[in-house]
Coordinates of C-alpha atoms in Angstrom, one line a residue:
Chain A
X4 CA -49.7 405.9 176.8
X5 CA -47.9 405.9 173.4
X6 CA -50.1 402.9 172.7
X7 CA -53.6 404.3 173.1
X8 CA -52.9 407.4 171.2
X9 CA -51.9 405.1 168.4
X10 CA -55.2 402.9 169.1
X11 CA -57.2 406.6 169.0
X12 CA -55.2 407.8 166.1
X13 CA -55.8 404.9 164.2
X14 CA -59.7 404.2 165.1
X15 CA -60.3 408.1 164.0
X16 CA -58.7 407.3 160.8
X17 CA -61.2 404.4 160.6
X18 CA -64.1 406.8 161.0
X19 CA -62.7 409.2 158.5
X20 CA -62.7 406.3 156.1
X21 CA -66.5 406.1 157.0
X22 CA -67.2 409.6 156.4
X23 CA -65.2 410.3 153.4
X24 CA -68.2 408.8 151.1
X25 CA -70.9 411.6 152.3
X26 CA -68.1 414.7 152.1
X27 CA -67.5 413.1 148.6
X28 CA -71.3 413.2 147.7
X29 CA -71.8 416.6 149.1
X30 CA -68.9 418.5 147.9
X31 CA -69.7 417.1 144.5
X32 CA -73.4 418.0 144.2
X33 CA -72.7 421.4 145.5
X34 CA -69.6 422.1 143.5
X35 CA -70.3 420.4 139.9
X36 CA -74.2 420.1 140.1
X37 CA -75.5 422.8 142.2
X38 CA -72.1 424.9 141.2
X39 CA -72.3 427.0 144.2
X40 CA -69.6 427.8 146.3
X41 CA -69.6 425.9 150.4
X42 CA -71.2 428.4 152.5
X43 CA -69.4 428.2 155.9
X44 CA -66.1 426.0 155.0
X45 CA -64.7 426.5 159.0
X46 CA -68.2 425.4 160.2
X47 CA -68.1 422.3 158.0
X48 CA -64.4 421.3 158.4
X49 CA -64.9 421.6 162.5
X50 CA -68.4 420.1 162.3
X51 CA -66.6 417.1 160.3
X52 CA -63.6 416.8 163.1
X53 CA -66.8 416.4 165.9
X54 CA -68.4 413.7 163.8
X55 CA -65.2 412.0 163.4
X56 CA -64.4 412.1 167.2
X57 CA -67.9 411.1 168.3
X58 CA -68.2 408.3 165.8
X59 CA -65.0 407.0 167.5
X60 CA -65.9 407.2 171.1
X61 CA -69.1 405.8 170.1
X62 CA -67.6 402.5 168.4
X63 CA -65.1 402.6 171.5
X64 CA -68.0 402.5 174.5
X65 CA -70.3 400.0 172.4
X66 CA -67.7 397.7 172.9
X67 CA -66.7 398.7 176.4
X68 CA -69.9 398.9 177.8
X69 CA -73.4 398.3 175.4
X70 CA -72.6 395.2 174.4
X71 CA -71.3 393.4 177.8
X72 CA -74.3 394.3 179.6
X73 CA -76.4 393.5 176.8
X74 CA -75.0 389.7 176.9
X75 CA -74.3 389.5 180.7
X76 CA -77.6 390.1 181.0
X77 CA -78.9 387.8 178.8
X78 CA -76.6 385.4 180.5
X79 CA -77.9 386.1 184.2
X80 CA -81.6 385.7 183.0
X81 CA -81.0 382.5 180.9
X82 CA -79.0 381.1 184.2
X83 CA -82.2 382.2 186.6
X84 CA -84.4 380.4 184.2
X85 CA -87.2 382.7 184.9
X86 CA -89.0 383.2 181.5
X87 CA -92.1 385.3 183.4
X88 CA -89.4 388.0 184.4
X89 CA -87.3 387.7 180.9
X90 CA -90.5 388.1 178.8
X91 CA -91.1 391.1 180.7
X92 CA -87.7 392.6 180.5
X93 CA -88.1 392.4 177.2
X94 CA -91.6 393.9 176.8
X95 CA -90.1 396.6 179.0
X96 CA -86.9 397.5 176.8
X97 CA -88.4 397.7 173.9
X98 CA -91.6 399.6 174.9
X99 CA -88.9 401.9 177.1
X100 CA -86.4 402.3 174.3
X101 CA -89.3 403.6 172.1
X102 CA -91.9 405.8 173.3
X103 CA -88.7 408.3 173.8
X104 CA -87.7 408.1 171.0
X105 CA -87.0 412.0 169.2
X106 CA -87.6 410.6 165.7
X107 CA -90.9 409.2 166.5
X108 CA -92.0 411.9 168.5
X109 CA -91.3 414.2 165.2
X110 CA -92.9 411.3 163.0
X111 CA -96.0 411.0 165.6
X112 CA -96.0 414.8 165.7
X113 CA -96.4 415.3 162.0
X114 CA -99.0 412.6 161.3
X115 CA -101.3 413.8 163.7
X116 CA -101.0 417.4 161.7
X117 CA -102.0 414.9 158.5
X118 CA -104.6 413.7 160.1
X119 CA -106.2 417.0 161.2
X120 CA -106.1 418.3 157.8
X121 CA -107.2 415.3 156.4
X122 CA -110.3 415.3 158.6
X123 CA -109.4 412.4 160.0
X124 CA -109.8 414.1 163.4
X125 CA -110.8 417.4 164.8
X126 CA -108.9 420.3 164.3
X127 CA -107.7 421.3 167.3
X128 CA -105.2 421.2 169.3
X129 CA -106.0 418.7 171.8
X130 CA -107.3 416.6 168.9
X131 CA -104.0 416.9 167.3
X132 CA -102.1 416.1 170.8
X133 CA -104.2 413.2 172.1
X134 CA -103.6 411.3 168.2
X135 CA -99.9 412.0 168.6
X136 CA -99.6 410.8 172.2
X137 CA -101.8 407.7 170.6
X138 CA -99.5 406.8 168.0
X139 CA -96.5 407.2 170.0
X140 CA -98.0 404.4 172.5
X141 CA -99.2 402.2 169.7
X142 CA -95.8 402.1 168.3
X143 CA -93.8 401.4 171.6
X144 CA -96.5 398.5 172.2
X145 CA -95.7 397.2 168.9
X146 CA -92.1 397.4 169.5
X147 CA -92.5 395.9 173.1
X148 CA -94.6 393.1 171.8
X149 CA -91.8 392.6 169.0
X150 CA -89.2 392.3 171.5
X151 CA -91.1 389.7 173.6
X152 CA -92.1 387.7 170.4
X153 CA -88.0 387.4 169.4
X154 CA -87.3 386.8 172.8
X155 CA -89.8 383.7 173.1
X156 CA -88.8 382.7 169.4
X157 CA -85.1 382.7 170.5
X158 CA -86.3 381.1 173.7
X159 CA -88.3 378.0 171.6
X160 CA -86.2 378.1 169.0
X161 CA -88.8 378.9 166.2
X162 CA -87.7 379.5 162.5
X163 CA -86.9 383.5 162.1
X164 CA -88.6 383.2 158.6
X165 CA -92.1 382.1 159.7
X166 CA -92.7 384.7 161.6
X167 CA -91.5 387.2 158.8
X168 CA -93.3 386.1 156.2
X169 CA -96.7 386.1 158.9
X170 CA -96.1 389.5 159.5
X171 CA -95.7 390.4 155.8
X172 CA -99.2 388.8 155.6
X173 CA -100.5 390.6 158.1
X174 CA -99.1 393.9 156.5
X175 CA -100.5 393.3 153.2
X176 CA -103.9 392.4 154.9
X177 CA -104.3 395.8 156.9
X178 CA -103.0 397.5 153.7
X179 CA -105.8 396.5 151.7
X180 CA -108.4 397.3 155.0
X181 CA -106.5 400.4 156.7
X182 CA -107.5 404.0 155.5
X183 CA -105.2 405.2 152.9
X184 CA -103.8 408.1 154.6
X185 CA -102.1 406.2 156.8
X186 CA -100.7 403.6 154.8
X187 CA -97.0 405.8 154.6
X188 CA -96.6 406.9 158.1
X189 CA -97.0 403.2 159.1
X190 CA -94.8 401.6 156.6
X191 CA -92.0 404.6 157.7
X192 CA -92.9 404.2 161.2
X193 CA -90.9 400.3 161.0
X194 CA -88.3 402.3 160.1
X195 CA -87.5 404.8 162.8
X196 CA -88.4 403.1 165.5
X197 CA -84.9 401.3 166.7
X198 CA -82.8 404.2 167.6
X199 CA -78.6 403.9 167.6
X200 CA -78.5 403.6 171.5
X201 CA -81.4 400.7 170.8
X202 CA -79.8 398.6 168.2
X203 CA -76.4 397.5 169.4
X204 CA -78.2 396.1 173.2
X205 CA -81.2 394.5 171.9
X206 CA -78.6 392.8 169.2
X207 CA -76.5 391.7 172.3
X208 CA -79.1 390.7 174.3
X209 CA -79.9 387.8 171.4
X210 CA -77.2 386.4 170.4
X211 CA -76.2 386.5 174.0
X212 CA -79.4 384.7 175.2
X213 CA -79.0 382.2 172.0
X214 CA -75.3 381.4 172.8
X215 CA -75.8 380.8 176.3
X216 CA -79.2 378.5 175.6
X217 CA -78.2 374.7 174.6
X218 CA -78.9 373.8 171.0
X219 CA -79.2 377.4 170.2
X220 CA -76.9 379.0 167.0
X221 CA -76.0 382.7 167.9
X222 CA -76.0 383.3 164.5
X223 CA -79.2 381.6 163.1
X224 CA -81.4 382.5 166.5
X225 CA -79.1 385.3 167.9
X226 CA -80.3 387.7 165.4
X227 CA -84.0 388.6 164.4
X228 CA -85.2 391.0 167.0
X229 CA -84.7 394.2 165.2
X230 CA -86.3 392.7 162.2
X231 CA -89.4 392.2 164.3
X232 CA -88.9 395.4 165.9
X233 CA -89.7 397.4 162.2
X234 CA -92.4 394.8 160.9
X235 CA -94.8 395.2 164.2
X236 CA -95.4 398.8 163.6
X237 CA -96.0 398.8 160.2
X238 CA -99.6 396.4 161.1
X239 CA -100.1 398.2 164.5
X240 CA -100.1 401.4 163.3
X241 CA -102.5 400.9 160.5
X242 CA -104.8 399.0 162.9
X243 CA -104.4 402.4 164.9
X244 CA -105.4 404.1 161.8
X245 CA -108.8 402.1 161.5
X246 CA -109.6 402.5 165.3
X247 CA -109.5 406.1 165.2
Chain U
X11 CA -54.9 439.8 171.1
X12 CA -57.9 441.6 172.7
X13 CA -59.6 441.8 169.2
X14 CA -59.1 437.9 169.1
X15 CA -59.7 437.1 172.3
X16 CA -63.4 439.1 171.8
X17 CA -64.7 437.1 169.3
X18 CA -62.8 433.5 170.1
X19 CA -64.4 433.7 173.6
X20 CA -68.6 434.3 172.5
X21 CA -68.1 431.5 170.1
X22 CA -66.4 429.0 172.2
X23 CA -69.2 430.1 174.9
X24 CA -71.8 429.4 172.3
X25 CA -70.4 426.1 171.0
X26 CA -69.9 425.3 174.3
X27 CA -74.2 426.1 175.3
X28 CA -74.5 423.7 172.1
X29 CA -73.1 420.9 173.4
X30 CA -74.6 421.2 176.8
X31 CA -78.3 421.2 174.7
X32 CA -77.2 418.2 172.9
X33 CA -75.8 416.5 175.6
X34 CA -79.2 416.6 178.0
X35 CA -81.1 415.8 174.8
X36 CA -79.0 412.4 174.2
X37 CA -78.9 411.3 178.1
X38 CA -82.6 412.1 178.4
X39 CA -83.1 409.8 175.4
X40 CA -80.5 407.2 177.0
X41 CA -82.2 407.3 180.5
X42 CA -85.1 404.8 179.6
X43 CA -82.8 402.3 179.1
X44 CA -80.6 402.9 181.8
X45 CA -83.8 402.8 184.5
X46 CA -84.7 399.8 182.9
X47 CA -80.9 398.0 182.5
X48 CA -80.1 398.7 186.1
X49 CA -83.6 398.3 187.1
X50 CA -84.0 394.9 186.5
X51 CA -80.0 393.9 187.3
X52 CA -80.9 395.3 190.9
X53 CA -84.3 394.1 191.8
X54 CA -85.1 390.9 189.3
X55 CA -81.6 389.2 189.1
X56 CA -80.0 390.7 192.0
X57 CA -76.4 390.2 190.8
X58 CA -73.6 392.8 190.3
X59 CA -72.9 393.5 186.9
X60 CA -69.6 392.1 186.2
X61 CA -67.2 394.8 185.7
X62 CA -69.4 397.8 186.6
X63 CA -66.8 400.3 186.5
X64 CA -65.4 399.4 182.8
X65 CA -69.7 399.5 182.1
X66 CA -69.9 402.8 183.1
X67 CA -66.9 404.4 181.6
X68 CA -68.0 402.6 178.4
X69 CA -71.9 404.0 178.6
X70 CA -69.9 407.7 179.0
X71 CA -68.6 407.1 175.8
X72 CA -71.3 405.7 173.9
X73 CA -73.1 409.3 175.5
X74 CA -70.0 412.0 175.1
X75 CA -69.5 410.2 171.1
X76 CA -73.3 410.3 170.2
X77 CA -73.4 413.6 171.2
X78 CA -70.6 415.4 169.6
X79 CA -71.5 412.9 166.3
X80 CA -75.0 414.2 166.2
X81 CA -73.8 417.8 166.9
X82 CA -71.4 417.7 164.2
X83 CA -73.9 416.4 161.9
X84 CA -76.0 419.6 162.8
X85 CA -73.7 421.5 161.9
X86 CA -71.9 420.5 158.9
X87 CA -73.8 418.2 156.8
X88 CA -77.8 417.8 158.0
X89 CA -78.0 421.7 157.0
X90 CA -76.5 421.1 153.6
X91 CA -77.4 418.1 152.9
X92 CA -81.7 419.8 153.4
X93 CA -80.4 422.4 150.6
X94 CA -79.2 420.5 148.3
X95 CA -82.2 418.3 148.4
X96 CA -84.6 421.6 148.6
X97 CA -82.4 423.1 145.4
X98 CA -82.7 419.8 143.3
X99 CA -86.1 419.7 143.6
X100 CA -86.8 423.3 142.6
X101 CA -88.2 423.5 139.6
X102 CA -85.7 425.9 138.6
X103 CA -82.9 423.7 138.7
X104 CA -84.4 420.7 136.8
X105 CA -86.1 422.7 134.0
X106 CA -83.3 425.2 133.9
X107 CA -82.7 425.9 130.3
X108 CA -85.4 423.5 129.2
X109 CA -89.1 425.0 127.9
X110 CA -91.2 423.2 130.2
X111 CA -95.0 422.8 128.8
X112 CA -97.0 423.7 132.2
X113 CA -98.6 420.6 133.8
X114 CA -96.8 418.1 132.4
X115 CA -93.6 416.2 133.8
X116 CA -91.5 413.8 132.3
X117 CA -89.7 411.4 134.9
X118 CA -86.8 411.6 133.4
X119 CA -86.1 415.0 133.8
X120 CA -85.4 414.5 137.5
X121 CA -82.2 412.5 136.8
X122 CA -79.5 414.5 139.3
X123 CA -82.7 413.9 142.3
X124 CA -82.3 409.5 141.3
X125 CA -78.4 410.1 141.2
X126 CA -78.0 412.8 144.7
X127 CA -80.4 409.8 145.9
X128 CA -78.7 406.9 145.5
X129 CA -75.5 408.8 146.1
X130 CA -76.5 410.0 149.5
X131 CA -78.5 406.8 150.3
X132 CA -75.4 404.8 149.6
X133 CA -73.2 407.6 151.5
X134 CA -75.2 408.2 154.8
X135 CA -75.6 404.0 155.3
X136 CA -71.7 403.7 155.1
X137 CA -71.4 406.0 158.5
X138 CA -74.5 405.0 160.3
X139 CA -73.1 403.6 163.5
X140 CA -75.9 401.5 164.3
X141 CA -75.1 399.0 161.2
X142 CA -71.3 399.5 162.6
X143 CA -73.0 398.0 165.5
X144 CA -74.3 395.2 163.8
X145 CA -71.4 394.6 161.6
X146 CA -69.2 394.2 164.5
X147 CA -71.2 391.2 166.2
X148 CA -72.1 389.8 162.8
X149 CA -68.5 389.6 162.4
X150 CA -67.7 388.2 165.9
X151 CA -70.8 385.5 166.2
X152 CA -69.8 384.2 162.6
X153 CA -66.1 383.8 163.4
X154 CA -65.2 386.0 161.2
X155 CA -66.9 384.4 158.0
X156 CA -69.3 387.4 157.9
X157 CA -67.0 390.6 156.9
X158 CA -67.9 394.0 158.4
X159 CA -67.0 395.5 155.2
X160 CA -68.5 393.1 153.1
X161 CA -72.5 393.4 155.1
X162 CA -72.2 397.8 155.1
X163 CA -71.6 397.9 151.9
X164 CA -74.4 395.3 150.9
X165 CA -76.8 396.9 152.9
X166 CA -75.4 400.3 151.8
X167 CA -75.7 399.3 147.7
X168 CA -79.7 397.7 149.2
X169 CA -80.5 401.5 150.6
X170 CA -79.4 403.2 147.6
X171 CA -81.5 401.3 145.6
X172 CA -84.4 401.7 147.4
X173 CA -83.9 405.3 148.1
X174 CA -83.3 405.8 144.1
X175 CA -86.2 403.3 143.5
X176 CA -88.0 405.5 146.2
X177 CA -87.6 408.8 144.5
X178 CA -88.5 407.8 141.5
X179 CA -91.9 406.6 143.2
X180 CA -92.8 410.2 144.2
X181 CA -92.2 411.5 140.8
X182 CA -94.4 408.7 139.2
X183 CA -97.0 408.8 141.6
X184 CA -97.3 405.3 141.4
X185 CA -98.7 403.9 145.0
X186 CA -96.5 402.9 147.5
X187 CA -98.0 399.0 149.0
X188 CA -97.1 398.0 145.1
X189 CA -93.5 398.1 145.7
X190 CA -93.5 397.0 149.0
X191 CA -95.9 394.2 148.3
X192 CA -93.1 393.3 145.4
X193 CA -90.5 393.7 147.5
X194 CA -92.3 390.9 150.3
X195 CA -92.4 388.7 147.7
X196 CA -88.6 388.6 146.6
X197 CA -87.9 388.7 149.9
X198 CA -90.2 385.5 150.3
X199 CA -88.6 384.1 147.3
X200 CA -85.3 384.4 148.1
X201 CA -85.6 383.6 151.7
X202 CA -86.0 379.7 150.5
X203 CA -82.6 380.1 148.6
X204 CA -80.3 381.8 150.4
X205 CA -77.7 380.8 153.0
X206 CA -79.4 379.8 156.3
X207 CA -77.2 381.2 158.5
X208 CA -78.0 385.3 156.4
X209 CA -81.5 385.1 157.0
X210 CA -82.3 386.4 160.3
X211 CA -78.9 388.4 160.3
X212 CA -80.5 390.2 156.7
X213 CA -84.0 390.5 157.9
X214 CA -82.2 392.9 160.8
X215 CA -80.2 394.8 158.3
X216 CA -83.6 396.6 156.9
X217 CA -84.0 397.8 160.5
X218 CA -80.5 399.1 161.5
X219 CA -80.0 401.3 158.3
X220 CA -82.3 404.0 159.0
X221 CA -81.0 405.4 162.2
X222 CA -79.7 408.8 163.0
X223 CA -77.7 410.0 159.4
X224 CA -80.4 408.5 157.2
X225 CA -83.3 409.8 158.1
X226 CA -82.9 413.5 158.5
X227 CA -81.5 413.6 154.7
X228 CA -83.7 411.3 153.3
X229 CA -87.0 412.7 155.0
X230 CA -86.2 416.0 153.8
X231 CA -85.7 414.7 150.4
X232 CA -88.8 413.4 150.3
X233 CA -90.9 415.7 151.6
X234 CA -89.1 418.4 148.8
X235 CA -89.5 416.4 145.7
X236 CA -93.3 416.1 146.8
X237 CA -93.8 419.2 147.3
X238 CA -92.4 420.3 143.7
X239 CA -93.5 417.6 141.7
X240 CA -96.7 418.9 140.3
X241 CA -99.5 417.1 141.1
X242 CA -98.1 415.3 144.4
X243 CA -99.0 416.2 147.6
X244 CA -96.5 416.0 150.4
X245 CA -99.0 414.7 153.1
X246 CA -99.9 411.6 151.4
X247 CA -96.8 410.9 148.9
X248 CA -93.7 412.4 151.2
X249 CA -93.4 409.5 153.2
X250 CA -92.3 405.8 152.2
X251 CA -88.5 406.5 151.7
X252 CA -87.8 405.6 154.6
X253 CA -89.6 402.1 154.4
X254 CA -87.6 401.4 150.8
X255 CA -84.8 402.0 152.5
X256 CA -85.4 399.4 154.9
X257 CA -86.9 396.5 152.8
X258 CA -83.9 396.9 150.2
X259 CA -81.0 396.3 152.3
X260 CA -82.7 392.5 152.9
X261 CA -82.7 391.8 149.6
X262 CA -78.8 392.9 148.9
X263 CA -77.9 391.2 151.9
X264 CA -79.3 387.8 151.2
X265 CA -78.0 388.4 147.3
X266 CA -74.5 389.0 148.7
X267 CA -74.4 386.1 151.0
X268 CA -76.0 384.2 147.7
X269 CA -73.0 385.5 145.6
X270 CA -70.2 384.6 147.8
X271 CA -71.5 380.9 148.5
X272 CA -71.9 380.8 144.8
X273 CA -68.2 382.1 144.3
X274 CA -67.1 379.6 146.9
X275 CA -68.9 376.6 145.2
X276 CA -67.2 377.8 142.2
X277 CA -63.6 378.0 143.6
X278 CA -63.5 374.9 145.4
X279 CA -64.4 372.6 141.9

């Protein structure tokens, strides 16, 4: 008992240490720059003590939980040796992880409202709701499809690099094609798209499919997916912006 | 005692409707992933998960600390941190005691926006829990060679530079597929020189940083300085943060893991 308070006490002292930079940055531009007093110094101190708790617990279950099934997963489907089923697994997370998303649903949200005034589309709402619901699909495709590519470049044991630097071709060659009121949402769209819940299983689910495939480095082919998962969307989403 | 108990008991009630929000918010999020997890353990592979219990308690974490982390974010810093970025930008504050000729800017004169940019940039990467994520494995797939310290901090100095670098882009006007074409290259570039074992672990880092405390601040950043900048407009030159701050952090990654080989090479002659 004594034991685990210690553990808790000292992995909330942890996450204070990881917090202390953004109550520095914020009490000093509102003090000295801004020179205005803190508006609601109770709310702040007990919104603080939350984050602090919940980055803790957070840190505590990823290792508990996320990260085991992530691997034991990938384990179970490297030991099956059905690639049909782990290619769609894969397709499936990423697609299912995304189109759910909060902060693409706000992103998807307001680019259909850019595109409306932009006459890119109609003005209505319908208009406005169908392009949203569009972009939100194209995006979880992308993401899907970026999951499956890692997967079966983990699987083959492809260079991580190649497929990089082919996908920052194919960005700069929809840039120079795709209208240019898209060009910003899609290069933003790469980056909201892996969510916190996201990252930490689809980064155990590689290096756990790497280490358990012979002549595979965890750490060379382990990692990668997420990188994929914010380069798809940028190309995808300006091919969206051309279709429409 | 009654007078405390009157208005301890509405507010505890109230924080207590809050959490409840937040709470179905974050498992309707999480449930995707759980269909899918269990999904495919059940009907595809057809195995138990090993340890299901310990899984489960560990999942009610993850869910019980995400939510009270994003609910204290709400209600401490995400609503200061969208002033301060609003009052920055105002026009008031950065041409206060300055005669300002109408129509003209200078892109200097936005210096405390580059600096509460960087700063925050920096700041907000430092507690993002999904590179704590990433730190962690990095740390335990590389024995230990990779710190967890060391990789935050390089991808936090690689957002703060892009965020600054970003800022200064909406100010400028200049167009965004510039830097980020730039930015492929030296990625390119350095991709042929650095460690073999960083690459695929930096290319990841550009996608973890921007997660749930970047993005609020830095969207609302953004969209603030374009709409006071005269002669920006927030629909077209409000976004692209977000992808600076994820095509930096590559960069500083692959330059850190350049640095400490180099420091090694050094050492050991």
């Amino acid at each position: 008992m004594l034991s685990a308070l210690k553990a808790l006490f000292l992995s909330l002292v942890g996450s204070l240490r990881d917090l202390t930079p953004i109550i520095l940055v914020i009490a000093f531009f509102q003090l000295i720059v801004l020179q205005q007093p803190i508006p609601d110094l109770w709310g702040l101190i007990s919104g603080i003590i939350l984050v602090l708790f919940g980055l803790t617990f957070f840190i505590y279950g990823l290792e508990m939980g996320l990260f085991p099934i992530g691997e034991s997963m990938a384990h179970a489907f490297a030991k099956k040796g059905s690639v049909v089923w782990l290619l769609i697994f894969a397709f499936a997370l990423g697609f299912g992880t995304t189109i759910a998303e909060p902060a693409l649903i706000a992103v998807a949200a307001e680019s259909a409202k850019i595109a409306a005034e932009a006459n890119i589309i109609a003005d209505s709402k319908e208009a406005i709701a169908s392009y949203a619901t569009g972009l939100r699909v194209t995006v979880a495709f992308s993401v899907g499809f970026a999951i499956l590519l890692g997967v079966l470049r983990i699987l083959k044991g492809w260079p991580m690099h190649y497929l990089i630097i082919g996908g920052y071709i194919g960005v700069v060659l929809m840039t120079t094609v795709a209208p240019k009121s898209i060009i910003g949402i899609a290069y933003d769209s790469g980056g909201v798209t892996t969510s916190t819940i996201t990252v930490p299983l689809v980064t155990a689910l590689g290096v756990g499919l790497a280490s358990s495939i012979k002549g595979r480095n965890p750490m060379v082919d382990g990692f990668g997916l997420i990188a994929l998962a914010s380069l798809t969307p940028i190309i995808f989403v300006m091919g969206y912006g051309m279709i429409i | 005692m009654e007078f405390m108990l009157s208005t301890i008991i509405p507010s505890i009630i109230q924080w207590l409707t809050d959490f409840s929000g937040v709470l179905f918010a974050t498992i309707k999020d999480v449930l995707p992933i759980v269909v899918i997890l269990f999904g495919f353990q059940f009907f595809i592979l057809r195995k138990p998960i090993p340890n299901l219990r310990k899984v489960i308690i560990g999942f009610a974490y993850v869910l019980i600390g995400l939510t009270l982390f994003l609910q204290g974010l709400e209600q401490a810093l995400f609503p200061l941190g969208r002033l301060m970025a609003e009052q920055l930008t105002h026009p008031d504050f950065i041409y206060a005691g300055v005669e300002h000729i109408a129509g003209t800017i200078h892109w200097f004169d936005y210096f405390w926006v580059y600096i509460f940019a960087i700063a925050i940039g920096f700041s907000t990467t430092i507690a993002e829990p999904s590179l704590i994520a990433v730190a962690i494995k990095a740390n335990q797939v590389s024995g230990g060679s990779i710190g967890v310290w060391g990789l935050r901090l390089a991808v936090a100095v690689g957002v703060a530079v892009g965020i600054g670098l970003g800022t200064y882009r909406i100010v400028t006007g200049y167009p965004l597929h510039w830097f980020i074409i730039t930015g492929y290259v030296v990625v390119v570039i350095q991709t042929f020189f650095a460690p073999r074992l960083i690459v695929p672990l930096a290319y990841d880092s550009g996608g973890v940083t921007t997660s749930t405390v970047t993005v609020p601040l830095v969207a609302a950043l953004g969209l603030g300085l374009a709409e006071t900048v005269p002669g920006r407009n927030p629909l077209m030159d409000g976004f692209g943060l977000i992808a600076f701050a994820s095509l930096f952090p590559i960069m500083s990654v692959m330059a850190y893991a350049q640095i400490s080989e180099y420091i090694n090479r050094r050492t050991k002659k």
